[in-house]
Structure formats: structure tokens, C-alpha cells
XYZ file of C-alpha atoms in Angstrom:
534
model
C -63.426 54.112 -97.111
C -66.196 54.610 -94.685
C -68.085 53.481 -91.659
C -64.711 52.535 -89.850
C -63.381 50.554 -93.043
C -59.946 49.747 -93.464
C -57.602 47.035 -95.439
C -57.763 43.725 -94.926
C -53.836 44.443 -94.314
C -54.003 46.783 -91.989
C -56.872 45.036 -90.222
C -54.894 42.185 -89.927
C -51.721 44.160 -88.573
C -53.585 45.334 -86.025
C -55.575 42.223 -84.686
C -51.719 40.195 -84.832
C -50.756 43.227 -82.334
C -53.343 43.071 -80.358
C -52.872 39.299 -79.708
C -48.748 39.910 -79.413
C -47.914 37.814 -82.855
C -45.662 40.879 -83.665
C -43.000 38.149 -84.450
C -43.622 36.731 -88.601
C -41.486 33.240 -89.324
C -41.605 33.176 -92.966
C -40.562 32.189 -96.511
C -41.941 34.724 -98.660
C -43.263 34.278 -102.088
C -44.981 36.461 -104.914
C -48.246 35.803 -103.313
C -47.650 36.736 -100.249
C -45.825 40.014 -100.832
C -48.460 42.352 -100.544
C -48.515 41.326 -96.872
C -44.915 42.445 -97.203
C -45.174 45.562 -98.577
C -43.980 48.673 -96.579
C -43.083 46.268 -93.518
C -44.016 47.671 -90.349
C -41.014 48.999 -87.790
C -42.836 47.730 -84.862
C -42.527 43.263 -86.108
C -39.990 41.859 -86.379
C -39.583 38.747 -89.757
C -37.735 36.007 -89.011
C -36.549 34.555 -92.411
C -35.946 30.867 -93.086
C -34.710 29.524 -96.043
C -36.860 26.493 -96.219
C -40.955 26.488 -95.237
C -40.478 23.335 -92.782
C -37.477 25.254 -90.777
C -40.079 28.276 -91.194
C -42.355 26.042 -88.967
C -40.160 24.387 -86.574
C -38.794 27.907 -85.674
C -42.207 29.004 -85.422
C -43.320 25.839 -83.308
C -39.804 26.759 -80.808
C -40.764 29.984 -80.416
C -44.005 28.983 -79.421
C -43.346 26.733 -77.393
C -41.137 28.481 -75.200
C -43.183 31.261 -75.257
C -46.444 29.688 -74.128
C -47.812 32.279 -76.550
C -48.977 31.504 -80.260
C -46.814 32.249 -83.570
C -47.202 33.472 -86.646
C -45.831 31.680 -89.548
C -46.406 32.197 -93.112
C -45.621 30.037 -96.010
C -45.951 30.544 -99.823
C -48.490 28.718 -101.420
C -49.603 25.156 -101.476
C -45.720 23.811 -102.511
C -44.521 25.642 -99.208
C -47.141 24.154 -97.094
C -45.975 20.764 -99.242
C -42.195 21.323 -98.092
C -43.488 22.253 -94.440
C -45.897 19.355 -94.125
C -43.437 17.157 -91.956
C -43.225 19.783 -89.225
C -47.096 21.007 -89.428
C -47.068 16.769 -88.279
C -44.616 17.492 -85.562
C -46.223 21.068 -84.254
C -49.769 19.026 -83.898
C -47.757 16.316 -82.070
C -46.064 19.329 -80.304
C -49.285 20.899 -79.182
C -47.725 24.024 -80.564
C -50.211 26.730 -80.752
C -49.587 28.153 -84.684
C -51.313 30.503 -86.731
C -50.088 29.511 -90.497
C -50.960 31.337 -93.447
C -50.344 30.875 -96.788
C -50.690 33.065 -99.999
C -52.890 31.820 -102.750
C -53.512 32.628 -106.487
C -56.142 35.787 -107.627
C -59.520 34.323 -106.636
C -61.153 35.278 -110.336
C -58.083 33.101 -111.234
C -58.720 29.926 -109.359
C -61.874 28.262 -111.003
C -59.394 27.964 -114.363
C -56.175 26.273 -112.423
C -53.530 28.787 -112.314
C -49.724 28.752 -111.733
C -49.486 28.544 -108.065
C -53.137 28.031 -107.349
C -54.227 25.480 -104.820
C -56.851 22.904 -105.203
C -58.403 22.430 -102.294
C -55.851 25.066 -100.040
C -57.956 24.525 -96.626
C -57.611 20.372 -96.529
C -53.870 20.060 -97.938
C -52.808 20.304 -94.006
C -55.255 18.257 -92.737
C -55.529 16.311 -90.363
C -52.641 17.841 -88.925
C -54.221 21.124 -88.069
C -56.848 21.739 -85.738
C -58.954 24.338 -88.121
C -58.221 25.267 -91.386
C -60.156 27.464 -93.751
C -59.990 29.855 -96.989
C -62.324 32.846 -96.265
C -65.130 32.824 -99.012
C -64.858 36.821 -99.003
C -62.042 38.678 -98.951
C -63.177 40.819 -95.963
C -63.096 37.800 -93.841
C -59.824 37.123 -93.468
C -58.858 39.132 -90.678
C -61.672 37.597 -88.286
C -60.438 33.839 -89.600
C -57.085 34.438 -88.367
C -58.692 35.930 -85.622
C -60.480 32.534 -85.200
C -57.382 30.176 -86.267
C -55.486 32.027 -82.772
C -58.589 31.296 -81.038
C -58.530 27.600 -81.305
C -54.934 27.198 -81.831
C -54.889 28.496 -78.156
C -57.318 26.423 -76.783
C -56.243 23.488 -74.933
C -54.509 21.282 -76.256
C -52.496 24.166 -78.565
C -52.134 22.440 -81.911
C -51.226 24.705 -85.352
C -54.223 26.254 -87.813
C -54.258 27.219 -91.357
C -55.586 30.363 -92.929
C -55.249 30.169 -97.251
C -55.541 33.991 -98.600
C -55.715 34.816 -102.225
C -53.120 37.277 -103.360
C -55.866 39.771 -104.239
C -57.654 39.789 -100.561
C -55.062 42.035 -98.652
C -56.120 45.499 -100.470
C -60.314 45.119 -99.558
C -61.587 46.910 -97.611
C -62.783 45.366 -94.392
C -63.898 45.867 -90.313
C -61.545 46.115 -87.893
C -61.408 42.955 -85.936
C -62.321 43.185 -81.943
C -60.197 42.286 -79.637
C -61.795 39.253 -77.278
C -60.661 37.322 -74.695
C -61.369 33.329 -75.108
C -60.818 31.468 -71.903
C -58.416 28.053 -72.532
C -58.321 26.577 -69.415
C -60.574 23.781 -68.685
C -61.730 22.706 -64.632
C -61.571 19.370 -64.096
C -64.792 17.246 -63.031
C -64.901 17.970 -59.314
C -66.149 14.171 -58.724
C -63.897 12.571 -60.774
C -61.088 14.511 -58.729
C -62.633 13.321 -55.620
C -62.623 9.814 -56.556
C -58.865 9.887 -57.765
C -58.159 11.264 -54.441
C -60.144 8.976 -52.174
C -57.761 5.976 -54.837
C -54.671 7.385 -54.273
C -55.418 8.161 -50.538
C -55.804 4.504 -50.104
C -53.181 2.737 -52.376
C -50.239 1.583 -50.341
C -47.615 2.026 -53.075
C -48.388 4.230 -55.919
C -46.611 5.723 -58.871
C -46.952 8.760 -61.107
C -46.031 8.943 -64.718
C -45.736 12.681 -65.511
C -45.966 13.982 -69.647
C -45.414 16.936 -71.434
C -48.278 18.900 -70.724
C -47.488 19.931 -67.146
C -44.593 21.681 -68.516
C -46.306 23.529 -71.001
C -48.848 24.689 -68.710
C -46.289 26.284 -66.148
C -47.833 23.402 -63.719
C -44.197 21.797 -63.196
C -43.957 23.495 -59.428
C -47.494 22.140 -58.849
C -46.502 18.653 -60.115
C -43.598 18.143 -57.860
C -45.819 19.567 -54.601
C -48.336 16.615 -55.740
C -45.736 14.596 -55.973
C -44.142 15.130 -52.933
C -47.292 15.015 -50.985
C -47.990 11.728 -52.276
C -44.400 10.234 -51.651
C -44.551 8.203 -54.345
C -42.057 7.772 -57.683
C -42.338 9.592 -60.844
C -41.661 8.304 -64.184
C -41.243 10.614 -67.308
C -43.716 9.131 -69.958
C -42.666 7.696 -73.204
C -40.972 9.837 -75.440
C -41.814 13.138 -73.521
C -40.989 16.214 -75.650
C -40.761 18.262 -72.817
C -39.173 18.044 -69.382
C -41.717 16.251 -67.244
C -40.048 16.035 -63.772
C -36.633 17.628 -62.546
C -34.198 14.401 -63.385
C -32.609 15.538 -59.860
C -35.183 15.211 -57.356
C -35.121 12.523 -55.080
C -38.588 11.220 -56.297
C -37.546 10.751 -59.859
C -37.269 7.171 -61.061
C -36.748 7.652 -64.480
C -37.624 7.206 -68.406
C -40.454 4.889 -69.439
C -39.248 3.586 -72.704
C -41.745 2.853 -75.513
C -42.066 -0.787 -75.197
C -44.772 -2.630 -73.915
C -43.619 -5.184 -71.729
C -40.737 -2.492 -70.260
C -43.207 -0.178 -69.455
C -45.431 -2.574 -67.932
C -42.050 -4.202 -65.858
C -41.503 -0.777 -64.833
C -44.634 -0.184 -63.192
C -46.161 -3.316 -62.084
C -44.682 -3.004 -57.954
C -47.209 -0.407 -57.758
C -50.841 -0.953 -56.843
C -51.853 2.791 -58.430
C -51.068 4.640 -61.683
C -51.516 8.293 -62.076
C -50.872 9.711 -65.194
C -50.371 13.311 -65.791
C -50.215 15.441 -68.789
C -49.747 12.339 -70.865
C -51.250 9.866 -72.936
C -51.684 6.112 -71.797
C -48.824 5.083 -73.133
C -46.440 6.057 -76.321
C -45.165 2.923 -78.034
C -42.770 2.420 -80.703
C -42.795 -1.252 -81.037
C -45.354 -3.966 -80.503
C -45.840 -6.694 -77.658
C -48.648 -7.016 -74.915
C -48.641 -4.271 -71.838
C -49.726 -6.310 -69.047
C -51.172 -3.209 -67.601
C -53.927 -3.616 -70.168
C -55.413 -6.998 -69.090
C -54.592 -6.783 -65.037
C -56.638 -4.847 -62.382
C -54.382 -2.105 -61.339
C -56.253 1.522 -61.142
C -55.070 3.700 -63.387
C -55.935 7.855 -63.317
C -55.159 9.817 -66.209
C -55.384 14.169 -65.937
C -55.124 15.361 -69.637
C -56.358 18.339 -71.669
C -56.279 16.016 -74.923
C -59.543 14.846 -75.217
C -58.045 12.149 -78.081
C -55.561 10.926 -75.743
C -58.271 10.259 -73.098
C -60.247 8.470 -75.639
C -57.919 6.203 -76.941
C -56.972 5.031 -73.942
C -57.218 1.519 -73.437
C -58.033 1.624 -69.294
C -58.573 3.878 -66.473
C -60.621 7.046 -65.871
C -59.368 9.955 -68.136
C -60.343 13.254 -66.247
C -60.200 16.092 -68.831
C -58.820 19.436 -67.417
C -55.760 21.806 -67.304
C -52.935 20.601 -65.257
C -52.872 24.475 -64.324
C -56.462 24.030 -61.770
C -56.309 19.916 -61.398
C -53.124 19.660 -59.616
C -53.577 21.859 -57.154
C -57.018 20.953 -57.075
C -55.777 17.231 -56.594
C -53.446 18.178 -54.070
C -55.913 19.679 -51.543
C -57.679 16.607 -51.955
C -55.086 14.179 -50.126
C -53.543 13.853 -46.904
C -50.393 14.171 -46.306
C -48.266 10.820 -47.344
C -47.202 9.724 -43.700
C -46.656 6.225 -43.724
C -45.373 5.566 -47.057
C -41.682 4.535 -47.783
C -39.475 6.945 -49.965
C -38.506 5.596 -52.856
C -34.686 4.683 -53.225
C -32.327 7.085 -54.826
C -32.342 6.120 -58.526
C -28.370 5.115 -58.801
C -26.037 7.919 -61.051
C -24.109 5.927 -63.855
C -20.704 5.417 -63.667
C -18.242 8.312 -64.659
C -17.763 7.386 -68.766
C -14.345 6.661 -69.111
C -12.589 8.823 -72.215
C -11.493 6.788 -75.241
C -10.757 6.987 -78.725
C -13.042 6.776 -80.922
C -15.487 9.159 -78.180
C -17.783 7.202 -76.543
C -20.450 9.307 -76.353
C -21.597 8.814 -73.148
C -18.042 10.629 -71.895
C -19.323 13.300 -74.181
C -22.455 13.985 -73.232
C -21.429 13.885 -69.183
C -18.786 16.623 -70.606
C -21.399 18.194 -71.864
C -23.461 18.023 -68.704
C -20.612 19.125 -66.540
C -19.792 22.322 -68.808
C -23.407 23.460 -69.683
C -24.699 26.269 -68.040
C -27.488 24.989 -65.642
C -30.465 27.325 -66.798
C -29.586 26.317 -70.355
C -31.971 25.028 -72.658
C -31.709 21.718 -74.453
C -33.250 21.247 -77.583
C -32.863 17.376 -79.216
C -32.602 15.502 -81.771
C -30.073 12.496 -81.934
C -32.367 9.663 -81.198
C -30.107 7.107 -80.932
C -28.192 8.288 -78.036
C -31.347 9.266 -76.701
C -31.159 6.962 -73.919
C -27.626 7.635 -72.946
C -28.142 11.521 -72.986
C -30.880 10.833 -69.980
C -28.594 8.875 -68.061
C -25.983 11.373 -68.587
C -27.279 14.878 -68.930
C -30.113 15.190 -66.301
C -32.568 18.607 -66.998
C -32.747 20.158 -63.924
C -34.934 23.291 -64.898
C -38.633 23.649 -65.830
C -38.623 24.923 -69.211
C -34.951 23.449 -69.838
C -35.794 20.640 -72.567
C -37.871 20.396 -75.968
C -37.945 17.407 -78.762
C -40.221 16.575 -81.506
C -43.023 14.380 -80.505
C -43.549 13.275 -83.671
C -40.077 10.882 -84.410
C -40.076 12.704 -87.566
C -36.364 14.168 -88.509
C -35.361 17.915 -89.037
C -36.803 19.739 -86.451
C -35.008 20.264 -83.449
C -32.345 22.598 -85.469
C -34.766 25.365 -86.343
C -36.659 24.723 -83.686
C -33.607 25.641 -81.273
C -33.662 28.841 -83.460
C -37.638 29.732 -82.277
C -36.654 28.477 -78.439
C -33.479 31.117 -78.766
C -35.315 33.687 -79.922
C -38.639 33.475 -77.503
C -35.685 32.959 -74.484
C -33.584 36.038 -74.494
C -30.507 36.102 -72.416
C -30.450 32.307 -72.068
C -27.821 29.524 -73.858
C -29.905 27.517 -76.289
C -28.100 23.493 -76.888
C -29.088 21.844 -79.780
C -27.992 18.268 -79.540
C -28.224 16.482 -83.056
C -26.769 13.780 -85.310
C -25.393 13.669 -87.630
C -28.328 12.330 -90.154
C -31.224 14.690 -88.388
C -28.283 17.483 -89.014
C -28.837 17.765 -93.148
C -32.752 17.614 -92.874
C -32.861 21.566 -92.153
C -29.362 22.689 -92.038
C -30.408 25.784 -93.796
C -31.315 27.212 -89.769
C -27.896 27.242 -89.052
C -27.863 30.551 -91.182
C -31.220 32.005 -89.435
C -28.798 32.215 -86.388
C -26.016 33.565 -87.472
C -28.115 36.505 -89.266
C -29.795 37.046 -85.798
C -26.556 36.390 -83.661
C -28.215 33.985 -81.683
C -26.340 32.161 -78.576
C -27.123 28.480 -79.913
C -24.173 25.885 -79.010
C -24.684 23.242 -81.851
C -23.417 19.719 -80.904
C -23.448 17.467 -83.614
C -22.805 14.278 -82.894
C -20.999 12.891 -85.589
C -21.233 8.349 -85.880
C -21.300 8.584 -89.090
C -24.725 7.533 -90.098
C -28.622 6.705 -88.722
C -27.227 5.471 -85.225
C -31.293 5.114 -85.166
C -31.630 2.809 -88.176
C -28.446 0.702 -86.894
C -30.119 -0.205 -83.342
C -33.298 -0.826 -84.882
C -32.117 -3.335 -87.462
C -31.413 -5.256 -84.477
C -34.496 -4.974 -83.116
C -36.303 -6.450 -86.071
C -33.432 -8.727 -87.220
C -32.976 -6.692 -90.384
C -29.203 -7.351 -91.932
C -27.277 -5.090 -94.828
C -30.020 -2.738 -95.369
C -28.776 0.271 -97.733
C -29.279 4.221 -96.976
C -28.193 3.805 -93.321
C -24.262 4.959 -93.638
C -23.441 8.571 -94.477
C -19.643 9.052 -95.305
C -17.909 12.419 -96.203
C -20.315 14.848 -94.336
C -18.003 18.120 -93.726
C -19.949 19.654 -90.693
C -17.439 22.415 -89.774
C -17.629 23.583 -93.700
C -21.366 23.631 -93.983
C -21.198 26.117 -91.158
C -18.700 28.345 -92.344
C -20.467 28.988 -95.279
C -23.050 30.032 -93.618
C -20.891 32.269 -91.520
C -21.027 30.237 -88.253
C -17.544 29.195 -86.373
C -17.096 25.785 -86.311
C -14.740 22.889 -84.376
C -13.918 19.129 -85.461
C -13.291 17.007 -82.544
C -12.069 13.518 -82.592
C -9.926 13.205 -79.478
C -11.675 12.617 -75.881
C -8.978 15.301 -74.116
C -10.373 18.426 -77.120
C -14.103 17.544 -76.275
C -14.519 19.778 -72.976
C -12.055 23.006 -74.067
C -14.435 22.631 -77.653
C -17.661 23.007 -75.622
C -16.657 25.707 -73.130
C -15.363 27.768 -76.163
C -18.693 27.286 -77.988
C -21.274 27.758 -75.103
C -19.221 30.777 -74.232
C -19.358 32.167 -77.148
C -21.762 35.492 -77.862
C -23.265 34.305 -81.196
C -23.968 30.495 -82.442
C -21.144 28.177 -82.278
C -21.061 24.738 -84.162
C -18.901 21.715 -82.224
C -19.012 18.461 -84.411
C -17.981 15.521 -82.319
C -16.657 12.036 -83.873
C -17.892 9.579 -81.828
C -18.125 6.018 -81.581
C -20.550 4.315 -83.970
C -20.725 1.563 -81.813
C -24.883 0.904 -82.173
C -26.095 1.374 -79.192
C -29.539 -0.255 -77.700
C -33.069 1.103 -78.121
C -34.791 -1.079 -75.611
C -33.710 -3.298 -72.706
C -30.732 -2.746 -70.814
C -27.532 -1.291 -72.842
């Protein structure tokens, strides 16, 4: 080779180091093995045994990272199997770079085992770019490109296919650039939600996601503070949005209509940061809609802004508009602090567990910069009152509602988040959707306390067959699942708890423990309630 030519192989090992994507969550299949071949010393592969745990370890890792990942799947059937958490990572705003191999291009006009029809728009529209190079020698500057826009603002997942054939061309090195993400706000639409807020007498802020993913959380509570005014988490938040112990925090919005709209109507201003206007899960009419209150929303997510139904949307990184927003306002003499949002009461133990007492256990025992990762949904609502995140950086879900991510995707958090205790809190139902991450853990010896909590079906399902007056529907009960022998056959030590006075000794052991731990706790399957007051 000549004139600076390389392989697209090594071209492409050298533009992933140069944008730090040293770390490869994959599956691995026969077309993507000469990727694989002679493996360098200097990345490290993180091996799942299923392509959507491939992704929601990738998405973690990510996310906790702030920095994009690398994840590569094999063919179009493991981009099929991964499809539900390439959904989640787009709801996630998880910036992914996801390959996957494809069939010999002199192969693919004739239909060939393992070819892909189509390999660029199977993931769509759940990636935000998505291509198959139409030479071989473009591949490295596509994934080049996918990193480019799966960085920018909102971070969302990309899709690179490559044809088994491409990695041994010879290509161009790739140059290293620098793309700018961050986007300024409008300095006059700033000004104007300053002069509002200035002059409302009683406002409220509902805080989302995004300021947590952009770092801006010590920003957000100095706006907030210099307001003096409440601050509500938004609907289904997949990231902390507001330390649940400051004085100013009021709370969860839930995703109903007429409770959100309750929740804020005292207030004569809405600003809404990092969030869309609003996340519902069931229907009814949001009086907030059709009344006259001014509502500001600060978002990156130009789709979010759009679909809102009122205010001004003001499109820029909470990183420069909160700060920007801040020097903007006086200082909030005059108006009343809000009132102390009121603890629970202390859960009383009982057989079976309630789970509330369980989860306060939890709380109580659980190392304070620990990170939470969830997915029991229908405790949800009691873990908030009864686990408070304290930390920036100390809380991931799926934004999605979609099922079997928030095991593997503890995996990614762990490993982006040495020397920290990783929590994954799951039931017992989202437990079997990737399972298989369990054993990602042990290989890597990963400190991840696994709390499953055990009511012996779709707690979920239960509550919302309530909701819509549904009676005897099948597929909600799930008898005879074993949790402590699924994970010792994967090698991880594991704990059965069905008494209230085991449930604290159980969790110490496990969060002390060096490697991942696995404490399945029976609780009550009393159904608990989605929406309204439990």
C-alpha cells in the first residue's frame, strides 16, 4: 500500500482510539470476525450473551460516561434481537455507535445466508443516522460520522452495516476533528423567560433528564435556589433530575393528566427544564393545555420542543442556558419557601415483606454515592417515597417502559463507574428479559448488588388492570422462578429472603461484597397503585 494507505481495520482501530471508544460491547458472529482477528492489547471486549444486553450495557456505559460506546452486533438477526433496546437507547439519548457485520457485497444482489435487505433502515426510526458505506474504503469515515451525530445534542444511537469483505481494503486514515455539541440558547428568548419568571409571584420548576446528563445538575439547583421556587421531577425521568433531599424538592410528577395538572396549577409560572412537556401514560385532559398559565421550556430536543402543546420551547444546552438564565434574575427576596415535602412513615416489617420496609432497608444500608439502576415499575412509586437519590449521577432507568434493560445496563453503568457500588433494583418479570448479564458481571467481577424483588408476577400488569377495569387476564402470574439458582449457574452468590428480620443482614452482605451479589426478596404481591394516592 501507498500514499499513506492502510486497512479499513486498522483505520478504524485507530479513529475508535482517537475518539476514546477503546471499550467494544459485543456479540460476535462469523461476519464480524475479521474485526476480531488478532484483538488489540490496548481495548478492552465486553461480551454479552444476547445482542439487546449487548446494547443496554453499551447504552449504561454511555451513559455514565457522558462519552459515546461502541457496540457491535452480528448481522441483521442481532440487530432483530437488539431492536427493543436500540428503542430504549434513542429514548435514553444514549450516544451509540452500532455496527453490524453483513454478508460479502458480490454476495448480496443474489440473497445470501445472513445477508440483509435493506441493513441501513432495519433500525430506523430509532437511530439518528444509519448507513451502509457504498465502498468499502468508506467505512472508517461513516463511523467517523455515526460518533459525530450520535454526540450531538440530544445523544441518540447510530448504525454503521459493513460487509464481511470491507475490513481488509485498503483505505485513508481518518482525521481526527473536533465537532462542537453544545448549542447557546436564543439570547432573547432567555431574556424574556427571565423578565416572566422575575415577575411571577409563585412559580414552579419541573426539572428532566437532560440536566443530569449534561453535568448541569449543580447549575440547576443554583437556578433553583435563586428563584425560591419548588421543583418537580418530570414524568418518568430516567435520570436523577433534582437531589430528592433538598429543601426545594416537591416531588414526582406522575404520568397522568389531570395529576400533573393538580400538581401544578397553585403556580402562576412553569419552567421546564431538560424535559419534554409532559410524559403521559394514560389519557384524560391536562388543564394546563386549555388555561393561561406561562409555561418556559429549555431543551436540546428539538422534537420535544415541537410537540409541545404550549409555551415557548427555547432550544439550547442546559450546560450555557442555566447559568445563562441565572444571571438573568434577581435574587428571589420576597417569595415564600416552599414547605418541607413530609418523609413517609417508617414501613412497619411484616410477613409477607411489604416492600416499602424493604426498600427503606435498602435506603438505610446503601452506600450514599451508590448508583441505582431500575427496573421494577410497579413499586416505582414506593421506591421514590422510600429511597431518595441524593447524588448527581446516582440514578438511571429506561425511558422507554420497555422491559429488560436496566440489568445489563447496570453492567455498562459498573463498568464506566470504577470504584463505585452499582444497585440494580428489578422484578421479578423485567428479571428473565436479559438475565444472561448476570454472567457479564461475574466474568468481569463487577460490584453490582442485584435486588430482585420477587411478587411473583407483572406487579405492573396487576395495578394496571385496575386502571382500565380489566379482570382475569392470563400471562400476568409467574410461579416457580428459582432466582438464587439462575445465579449460581452463572457463578454469582445468591440469597432467598422471605422474612422482614433477614432483609437488612442480606443487603449489607451483598453490597459489601467485592464482586456481584444477587439478593431475591419475597415480597408482598399486594398490587399496589399506579396513579392517585396509594
Amino acid at each position: 500500500m501507498s500514499d499513506g494507505a492502510t486497512t479499513v481495520r486498522q483505520a478504524t482501530l485507530d479513529l475508535l482510539r482517537d475518539l476514546e471508544m477503546t471499550t467494544v460491547f459485543g456479540n460476535p458472529g462469523s461476519t464480524e470476525l475479521p474485526l476480531l482477528d488478532r484483538w488489540p492489547n490496548d481495548f478492552r471486549y465486553v461480551l454479552g450473551l444476547q445482542e439487546a444486553s449487548v446494547v443496554a450495557m453499551a447504552d449504561g456505559y454511555a451513559r455514565a460516561s457522558g462519552r459515546a460506546a461502541f457496540c457491535n452486533l452480528h448481522s441483521a438477526v442481532g440487530v432483530g434481537h437488539a431492536l427493543g433496546n436500540i428503542f430504549s437507547a434513542y429514548r435514553n439519548h444514549a450516544p451509540l455507535v452500532i455496527t453490524a457485520g453483513q454478508q460479502v457485497r458480490s454476495l448480496l444482489p443474489i440473497q445470501p445466508f445472513l445477508g440483509a435487505t435493506e441493513a441501513a433502515n432495519f433500525p430506523k426510526p430509532y437511530v439518528k443516522w444509519s448507513c451502509e458505506p457504498a465502498r468499502a474504503e468508506d467505512v472508517p469515515a461513516a463511523i467517523a460520522h455515526a460518533y459525530h451525530v450520535a454526540m450531538q445534542r440530544p445523544f441518540g444511537p447510530t448504525f454503521v452495516s459493513i460487509p464481511i469483505d470491507d475490513w481488509a481494503v485498503p483505505t485513508r486514515p481518518v482525521p481526527t476533528r473536533r465537532v462542537s455539541r453544545d448549542v447557546a440558547p436564543d439570547p432573547a428568548l432567555l431574556a424574556e423567560a427571565a423578565r416572566a419568571v422575575a415577575a411571577a409571584k409563585n412559580p414552579v420548576l419541573v426539572i428532566g433528564p437532560e440536566v443530569d446528563g449534561e453535568g448541569a445538575g449543580p447549575a440547576a439547583v443554583a437556578l433553583a435556589e435563586r428563584i425560591g421556587a419548588p421543583v418537580w421531577t418530570s414524568p418518568f425521568s430516567a435520570r436523577v433530575s433534582f437531589p430528592e433531599d433538598h429543601p426545594l424538592f416537591a416531588g414526582f410528577l406522575t404520568a397522568a393528566p389531570a395529576e400533573v395538572a393538580n400538581a401544578l396549577a397553585p403556580h402562576d409560572l412553569i419552567l421546564v427544564l431538560g424535559a419534554p412537556v409532559f410524559t403521559f401514560h394514560v389519557g384524560g385532559d391536562c388543564a394546563l393545555f386549555t388555561g393561561d398559565t406561562p409555561l418556559f421550556q429549555i431543551t436540546t430536543d428539538g422534537e420535544a420542543a415541537a410537540s409541545s402543546p404550549i409555551g415557548t420551547a427555547i432550544l439550547g444546552s442546559m450546560r450555557l442556558a442555566l447559568p445563562a438564565l441565572a444571571d438573568l434574575l434577581p435574587a428571589s427576596a420576597g417569595r415564600t419557601p416552599p414547605a418541607p415535602r413530609p418523609r413517609p412513615p417508617e414501613p412497619e416489617p411484616a410477613t409477607p415483606i411489604p416492600a416499602a420496609f424493604m426498600l427503606r432497608t435498602l435506603s438505610r444500608v446503601m452506600p450514599r454515592d451508590a448508583i441505582l439502576v431500575e427496573e421494577a415499575p410497579s413499586h416505582r412509586k414506593t421506591m421514590q417515597a422510600q429511597l431518595p437519590i441524593r447524588e448527581w449521577g446516582g440514578f438511571f432507568t429506561m425511558a422507554s417502559g420497555g422491559l429488560g434493560y436496566s440489568l445489563p445496563g447496570a453492567v455498562g453503568v459498573s463498568l464506566a463507574s470504577p470504584g463505585r457500588r452499582v444497585v440494580c433494583l428489578i422484578g421479578d418479570g423485567s428479571m428473565m428479559y436479559s438475565v444472561q448479564a448476570l454472567w457479564t458481571a461475574v466474568q468481569h467481577a463487577l460490584p453490582i448488588t442485584v435486588v430482585v424483588v420477587n411478587n411473583g408476577g407483572y406487579g405492573a400488569m396487576r395495578a394496571f388492570s385496575q386502571v382500565l377495569k380489566v379482570q382475569n387476564a392470563p400471562g400476568i402470574e409467574l410461579p416457580g422462578l428459582d432466582f438464587v439458582s439462575i445465579a449460581r449457574g452463572m457463578g454469582c452468590e445468591a440469597v432467598r429472603v422471605t422474612e422482614p428480620d433477614a432483609v437488612e443482614a442480606a443487603l449489607a452482605t451483598a453490597l459489601a461484597a467485592p464482586g456481584p451479589r444477587l439478593v431475591e426478596v419475597v415480597v408482598d404481591p399486594a398490587i399496589p397503585k399506579l396513579y392517585g394516592k396509594s
